[in-house]
Short mmCIF file of C-alpha atoms in Angstrom, two decimals:
data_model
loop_
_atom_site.label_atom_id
_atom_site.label_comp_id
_atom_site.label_asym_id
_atom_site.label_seq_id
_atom_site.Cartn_x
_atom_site.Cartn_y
_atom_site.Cartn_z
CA UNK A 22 3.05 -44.02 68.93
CA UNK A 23 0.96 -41.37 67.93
CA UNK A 24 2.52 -40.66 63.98
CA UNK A 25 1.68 -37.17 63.78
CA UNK A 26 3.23 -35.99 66.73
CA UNK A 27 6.44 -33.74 66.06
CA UNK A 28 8.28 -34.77 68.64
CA UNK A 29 11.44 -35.94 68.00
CA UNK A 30 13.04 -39.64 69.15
CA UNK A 31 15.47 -38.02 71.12
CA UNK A 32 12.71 -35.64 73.07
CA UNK A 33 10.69 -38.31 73.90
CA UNK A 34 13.43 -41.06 75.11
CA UNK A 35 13.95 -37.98 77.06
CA UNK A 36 10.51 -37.08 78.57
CA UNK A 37 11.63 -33.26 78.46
CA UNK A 38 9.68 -30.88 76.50
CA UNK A 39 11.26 -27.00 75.93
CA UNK A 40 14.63 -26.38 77.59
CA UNK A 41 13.24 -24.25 80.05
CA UNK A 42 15.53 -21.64 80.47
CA UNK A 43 13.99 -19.46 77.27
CA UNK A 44 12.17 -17.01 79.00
CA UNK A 45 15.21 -15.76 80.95
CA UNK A 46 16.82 -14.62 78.02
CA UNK A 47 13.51 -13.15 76.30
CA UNK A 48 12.73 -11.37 79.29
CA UNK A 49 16.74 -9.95 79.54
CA UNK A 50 16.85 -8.88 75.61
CA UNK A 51 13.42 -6.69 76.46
CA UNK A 52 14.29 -5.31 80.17
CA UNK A 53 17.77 -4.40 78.95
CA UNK A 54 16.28 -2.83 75.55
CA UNK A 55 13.65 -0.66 78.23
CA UNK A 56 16.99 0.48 79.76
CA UNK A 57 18.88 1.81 77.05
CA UNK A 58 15.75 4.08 76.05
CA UNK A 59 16.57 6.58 78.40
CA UNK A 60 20.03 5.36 78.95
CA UNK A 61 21.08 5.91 74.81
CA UNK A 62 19.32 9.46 74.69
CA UNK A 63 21.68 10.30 77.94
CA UNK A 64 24.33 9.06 76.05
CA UNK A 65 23.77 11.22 72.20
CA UNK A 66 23.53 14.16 75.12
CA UNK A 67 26.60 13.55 76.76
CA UNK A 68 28.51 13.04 73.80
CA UNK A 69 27.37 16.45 72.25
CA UNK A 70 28.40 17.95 75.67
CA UNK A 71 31.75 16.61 76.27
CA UNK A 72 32.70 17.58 72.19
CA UNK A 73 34.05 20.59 72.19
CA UNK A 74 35.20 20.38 75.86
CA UNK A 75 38.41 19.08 75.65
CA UNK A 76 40.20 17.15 78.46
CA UNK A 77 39.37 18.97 81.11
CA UNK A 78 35.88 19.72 80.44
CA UNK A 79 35.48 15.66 79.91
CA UNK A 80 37.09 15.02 83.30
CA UNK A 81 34.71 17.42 85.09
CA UNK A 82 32.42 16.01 83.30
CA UNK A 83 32.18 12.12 84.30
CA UNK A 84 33.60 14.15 88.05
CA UNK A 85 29.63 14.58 88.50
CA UNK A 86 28.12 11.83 90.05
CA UNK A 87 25.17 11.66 88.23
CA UNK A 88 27.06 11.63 84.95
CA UNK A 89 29.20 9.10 86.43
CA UNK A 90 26.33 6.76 87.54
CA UNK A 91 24.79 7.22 84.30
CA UNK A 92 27.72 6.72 81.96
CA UNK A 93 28.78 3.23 84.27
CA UNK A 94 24.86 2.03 83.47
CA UNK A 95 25.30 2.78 79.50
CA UNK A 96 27.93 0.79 79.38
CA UNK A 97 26.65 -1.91 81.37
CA UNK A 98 23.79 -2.46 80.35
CA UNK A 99 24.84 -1.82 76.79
CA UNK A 100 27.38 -4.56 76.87
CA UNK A 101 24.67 -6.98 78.47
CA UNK A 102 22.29 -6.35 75.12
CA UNK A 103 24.92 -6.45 72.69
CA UNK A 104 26.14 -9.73 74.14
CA UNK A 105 23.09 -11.12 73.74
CA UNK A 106 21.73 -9.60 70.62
CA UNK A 107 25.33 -11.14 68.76
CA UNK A 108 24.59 -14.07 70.11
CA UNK A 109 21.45 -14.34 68.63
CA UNK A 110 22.60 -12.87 65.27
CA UNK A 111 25.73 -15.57 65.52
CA UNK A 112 22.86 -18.37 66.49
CA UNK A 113 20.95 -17.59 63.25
CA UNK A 114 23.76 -17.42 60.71
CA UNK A 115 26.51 -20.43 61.89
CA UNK A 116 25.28 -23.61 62.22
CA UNK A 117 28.79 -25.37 62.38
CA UNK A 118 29.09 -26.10 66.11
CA UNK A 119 32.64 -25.25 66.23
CA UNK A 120 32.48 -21.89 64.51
CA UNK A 121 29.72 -21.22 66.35
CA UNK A 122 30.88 -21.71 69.61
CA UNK A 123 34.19 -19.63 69.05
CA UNK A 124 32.47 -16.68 67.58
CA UNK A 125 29.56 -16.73 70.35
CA UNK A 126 32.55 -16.83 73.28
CA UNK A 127 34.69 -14.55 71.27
CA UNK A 128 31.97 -11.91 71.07
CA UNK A 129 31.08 -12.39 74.77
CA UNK A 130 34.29 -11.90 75.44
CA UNK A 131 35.49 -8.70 73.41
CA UNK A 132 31.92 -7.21 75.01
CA UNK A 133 32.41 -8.01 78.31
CA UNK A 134 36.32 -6.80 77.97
CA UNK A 135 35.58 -3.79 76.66
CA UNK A 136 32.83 -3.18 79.17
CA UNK A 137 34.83 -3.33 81.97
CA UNK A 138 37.51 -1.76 80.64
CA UNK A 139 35.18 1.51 80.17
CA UNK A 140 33.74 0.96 83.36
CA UNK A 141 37.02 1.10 85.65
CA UNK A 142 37.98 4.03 82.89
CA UNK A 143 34.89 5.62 83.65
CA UNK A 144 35.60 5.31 87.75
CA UNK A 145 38.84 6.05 87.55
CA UNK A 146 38.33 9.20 86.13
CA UNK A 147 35.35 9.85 88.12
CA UNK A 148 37.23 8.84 91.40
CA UNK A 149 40.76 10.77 90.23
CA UNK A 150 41.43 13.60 92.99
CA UNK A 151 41.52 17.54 91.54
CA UNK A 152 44.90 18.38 90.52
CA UNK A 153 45.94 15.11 89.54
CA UNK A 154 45.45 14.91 86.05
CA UNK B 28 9.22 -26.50 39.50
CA UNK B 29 9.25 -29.99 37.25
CA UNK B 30 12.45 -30.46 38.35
CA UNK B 31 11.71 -30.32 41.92
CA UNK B 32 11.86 -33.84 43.39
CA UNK B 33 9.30 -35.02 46.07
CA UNK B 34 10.94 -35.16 49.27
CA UNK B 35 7.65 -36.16 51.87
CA UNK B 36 4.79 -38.20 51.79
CA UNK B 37 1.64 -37.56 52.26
CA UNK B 38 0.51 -39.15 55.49
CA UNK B 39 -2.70 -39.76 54.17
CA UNK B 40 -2.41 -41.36 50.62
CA UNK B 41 1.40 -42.36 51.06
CA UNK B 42 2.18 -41.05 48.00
CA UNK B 43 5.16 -38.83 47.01
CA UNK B 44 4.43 -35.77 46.30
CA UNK B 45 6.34 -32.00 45.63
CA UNK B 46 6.20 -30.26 48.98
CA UNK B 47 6.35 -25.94 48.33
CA UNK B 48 9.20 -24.06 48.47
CA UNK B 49 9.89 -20.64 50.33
CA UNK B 50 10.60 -18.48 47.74
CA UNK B 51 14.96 -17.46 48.04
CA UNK B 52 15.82 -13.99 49.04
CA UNK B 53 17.33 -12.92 45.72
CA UNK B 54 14.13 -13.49 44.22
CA UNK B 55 11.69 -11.57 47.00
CA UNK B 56 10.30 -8.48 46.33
CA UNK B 57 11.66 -5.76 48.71
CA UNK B 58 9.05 -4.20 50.81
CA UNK B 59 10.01 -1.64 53.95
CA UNK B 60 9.20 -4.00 56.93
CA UNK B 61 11.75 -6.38 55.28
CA UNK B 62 14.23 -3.61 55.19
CA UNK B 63 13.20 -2.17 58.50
CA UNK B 64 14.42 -5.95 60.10
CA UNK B 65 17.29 -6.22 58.35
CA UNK B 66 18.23 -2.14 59.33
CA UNK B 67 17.47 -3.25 62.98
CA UNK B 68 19.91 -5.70 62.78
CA UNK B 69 22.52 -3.61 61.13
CA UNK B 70 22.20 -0.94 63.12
CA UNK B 71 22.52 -3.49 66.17
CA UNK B 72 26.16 -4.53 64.78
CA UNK B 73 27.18 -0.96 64.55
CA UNK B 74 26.02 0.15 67.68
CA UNK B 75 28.34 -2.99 69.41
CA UNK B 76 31.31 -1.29 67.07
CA UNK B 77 30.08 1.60 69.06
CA UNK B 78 30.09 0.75 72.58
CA UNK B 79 33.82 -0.45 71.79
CA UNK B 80 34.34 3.11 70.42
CA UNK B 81 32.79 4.56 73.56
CA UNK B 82 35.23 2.28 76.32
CA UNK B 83 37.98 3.35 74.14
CA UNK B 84 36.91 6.95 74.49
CA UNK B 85 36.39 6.66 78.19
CA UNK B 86 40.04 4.92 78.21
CA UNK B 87 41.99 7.19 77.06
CA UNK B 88 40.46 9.88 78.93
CA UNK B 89 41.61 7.82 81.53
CA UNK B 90 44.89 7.31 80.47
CA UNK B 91 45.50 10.88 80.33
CA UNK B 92 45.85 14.20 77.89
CA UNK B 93 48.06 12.94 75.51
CA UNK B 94 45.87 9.69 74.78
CA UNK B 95 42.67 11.47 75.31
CA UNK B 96 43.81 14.38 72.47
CA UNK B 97 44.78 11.45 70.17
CA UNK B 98 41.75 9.83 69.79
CA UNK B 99 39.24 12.24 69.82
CA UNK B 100 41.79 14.11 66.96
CA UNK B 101 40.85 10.51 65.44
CA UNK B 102 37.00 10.84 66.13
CA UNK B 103 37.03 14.71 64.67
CA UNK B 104 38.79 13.33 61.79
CA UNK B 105 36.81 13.33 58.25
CA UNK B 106 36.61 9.07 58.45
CA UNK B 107 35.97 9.50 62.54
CA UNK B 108 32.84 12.27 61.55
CA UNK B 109 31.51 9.96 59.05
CA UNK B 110 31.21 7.00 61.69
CA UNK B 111 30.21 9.42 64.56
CA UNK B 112 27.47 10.30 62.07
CA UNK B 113 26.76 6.83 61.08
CA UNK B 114 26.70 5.72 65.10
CA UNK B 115 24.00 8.46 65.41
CA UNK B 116 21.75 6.78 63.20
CA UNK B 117 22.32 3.46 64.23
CA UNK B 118 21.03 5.05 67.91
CA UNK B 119 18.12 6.61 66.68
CA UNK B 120 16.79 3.99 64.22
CA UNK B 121 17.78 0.84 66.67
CA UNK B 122 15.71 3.16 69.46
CA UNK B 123 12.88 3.40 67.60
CA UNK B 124 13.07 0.09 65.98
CA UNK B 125 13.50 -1.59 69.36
CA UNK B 126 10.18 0.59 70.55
CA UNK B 127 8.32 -0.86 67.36
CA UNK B 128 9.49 -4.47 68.25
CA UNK B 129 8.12 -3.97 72.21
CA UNK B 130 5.08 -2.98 70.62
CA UNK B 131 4.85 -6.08 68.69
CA UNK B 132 6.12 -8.55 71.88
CA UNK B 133 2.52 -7.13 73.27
CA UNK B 134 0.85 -8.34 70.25
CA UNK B 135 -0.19 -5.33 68.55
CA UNK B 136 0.73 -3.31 65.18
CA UNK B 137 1.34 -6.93 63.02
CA UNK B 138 -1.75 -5.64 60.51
CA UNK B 139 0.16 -4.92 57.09
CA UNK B 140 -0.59 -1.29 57.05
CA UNK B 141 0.13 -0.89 60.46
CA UNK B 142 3.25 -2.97 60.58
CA UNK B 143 4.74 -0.89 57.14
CA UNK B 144 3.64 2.38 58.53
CA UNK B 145 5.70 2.11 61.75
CA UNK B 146 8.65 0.49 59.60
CA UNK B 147 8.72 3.99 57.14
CA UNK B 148 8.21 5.98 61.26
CA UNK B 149 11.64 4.27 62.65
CA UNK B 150 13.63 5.36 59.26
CA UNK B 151 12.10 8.90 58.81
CA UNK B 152 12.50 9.40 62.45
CA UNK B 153 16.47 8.18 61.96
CA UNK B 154 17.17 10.82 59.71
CA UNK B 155 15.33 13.74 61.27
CA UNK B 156 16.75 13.07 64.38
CA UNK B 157 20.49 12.49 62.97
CA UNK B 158 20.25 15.59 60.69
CA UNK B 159 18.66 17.52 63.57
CA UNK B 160 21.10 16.60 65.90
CA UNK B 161 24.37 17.23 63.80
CA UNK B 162 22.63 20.61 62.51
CA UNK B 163 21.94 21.81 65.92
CA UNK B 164 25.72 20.94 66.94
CA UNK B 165 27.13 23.01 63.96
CA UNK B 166 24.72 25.57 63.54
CA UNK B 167 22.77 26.42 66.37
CA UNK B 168 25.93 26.02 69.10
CA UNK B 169 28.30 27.32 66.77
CA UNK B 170 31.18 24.71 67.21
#
């Protein structure tokens, strides 16, 4: 056995090298982060336009479906990179397994509740016939 | 470092010997890259308080008048202004921070002059872009 290798016991009862399944992620922090570029200058816009609007103004608002599109996508994707970006943050900072694991599928969770919450807010309002709100 | 107890061998000689340390954070210098990481981090953490903020916005205005006029009486509340203010930064310093980091996934702008130049870039552009943003909602549209 070669003694300066840094392999570990485990890796090389194993035969497996990396896990694989790394560049997935990478490549999903990045494409998401490309996204929200456009996607978070949309979204300082809208909020400066829907401000001083009021309810009504809002509603017509999101009633465009470009807006609506666009507003569905922020959140999305949003919710995608902050999921993952906690995770790593959570990865980095806990290192007891059970505290880990409860905080990484507590933060996936809130994010992922939240996100579709706003989404089927978003559609609702989007969808919601003239005259009924 | 006396005190500092051996704790590998040397794989040559076989003899113990005092392995260096990483210097601890309370004792490193602060430079601007090291605060532009740790401000790209922060700002991340915000911005998820943020995205909560904004499904609760969109949730209310789909609940109705009532709910809707609640919380955005919250949001133009002095506290709500302040974190509306805050959220703006975190977008515009996590924006460009996340441009400098794609920048440096291609393998470019790691020199040290490079590297702290873009770092002071992401803040100064933060603040412009807040203060020019809440300026031209106050002053320039009149609200």
């Amino acid at each position: 056995m070669d003694s300066n290798s840094y392999r570990t016991p485990l890796g090389r009862a194993r035969g497996l090298g990396s896990a694989h399944t790394g560049v997935g992620r990478f490549i999903g922090e990045r494409a998401t982060s490309v996204a929200l570029v456009p996607l978070s200058l949309w979204a300082i816009y809208a909020g400066l336009k829907i401000a001083p609007l009021g309810y009504d103004g809002a509603v017509a608002f999101l009633q465009s479906p470009l807006n609506a599109v666009l507003a569905v996508l922020l959140i999305a994707v949003s919710v995608s990179h902050m999921d993952m970006g906690m995770r790593v943050i959570i990865e980095d900072y806990i290192h007891k397994p059970i505290s880990k694991i409860v905080l990484m599928l507590l933060s996936t969770g809130v994010s992922w509740t939240f996100g579709a919450l706003g989404i089927v807010s978003v559609l609702k309002v989007a969808l919601m016939s003239a005259g009924t709100h | 470092m006396s005190e500092v107890k051996a704790d590998a061998k040397s794989p040559v000689s076989g003899a113990a010997r005092a392995r260096p340390l990483s210097p601890h954070l309370q004792i490193w210098r602060w430079h601007i890259t090291m605060a532009a990481s740790i401000a790209t981090r922060a700002s991340g953490v915000a911005l998820y308080v943020g995205v909560l903020i904004v499904a609760g916005l969109a949730a209310t205005l789909a609940a109705g008048p009532d709910a809707y006029g609640v919380y955005t009486g919250l949001l133009g509340s002095p506290i709500g202004l302040i974190v509306l203010f805050g959220l703006t930064v975190s977008i515009f310093y996590h924006l460009a921070a996340g441009l400098r980091h794609l920048v440096f996934d291609s393998g470019k702008g790691f020199l040290p002059a490079t590297a702290n130049a873009t770092a002071w870039a992401a803040f100064a552009f933060a603040a412009v872009a807040s203060v020019l943003v809440w300026a031209g909602y106050f002053l320039l549209l009149g609200h």
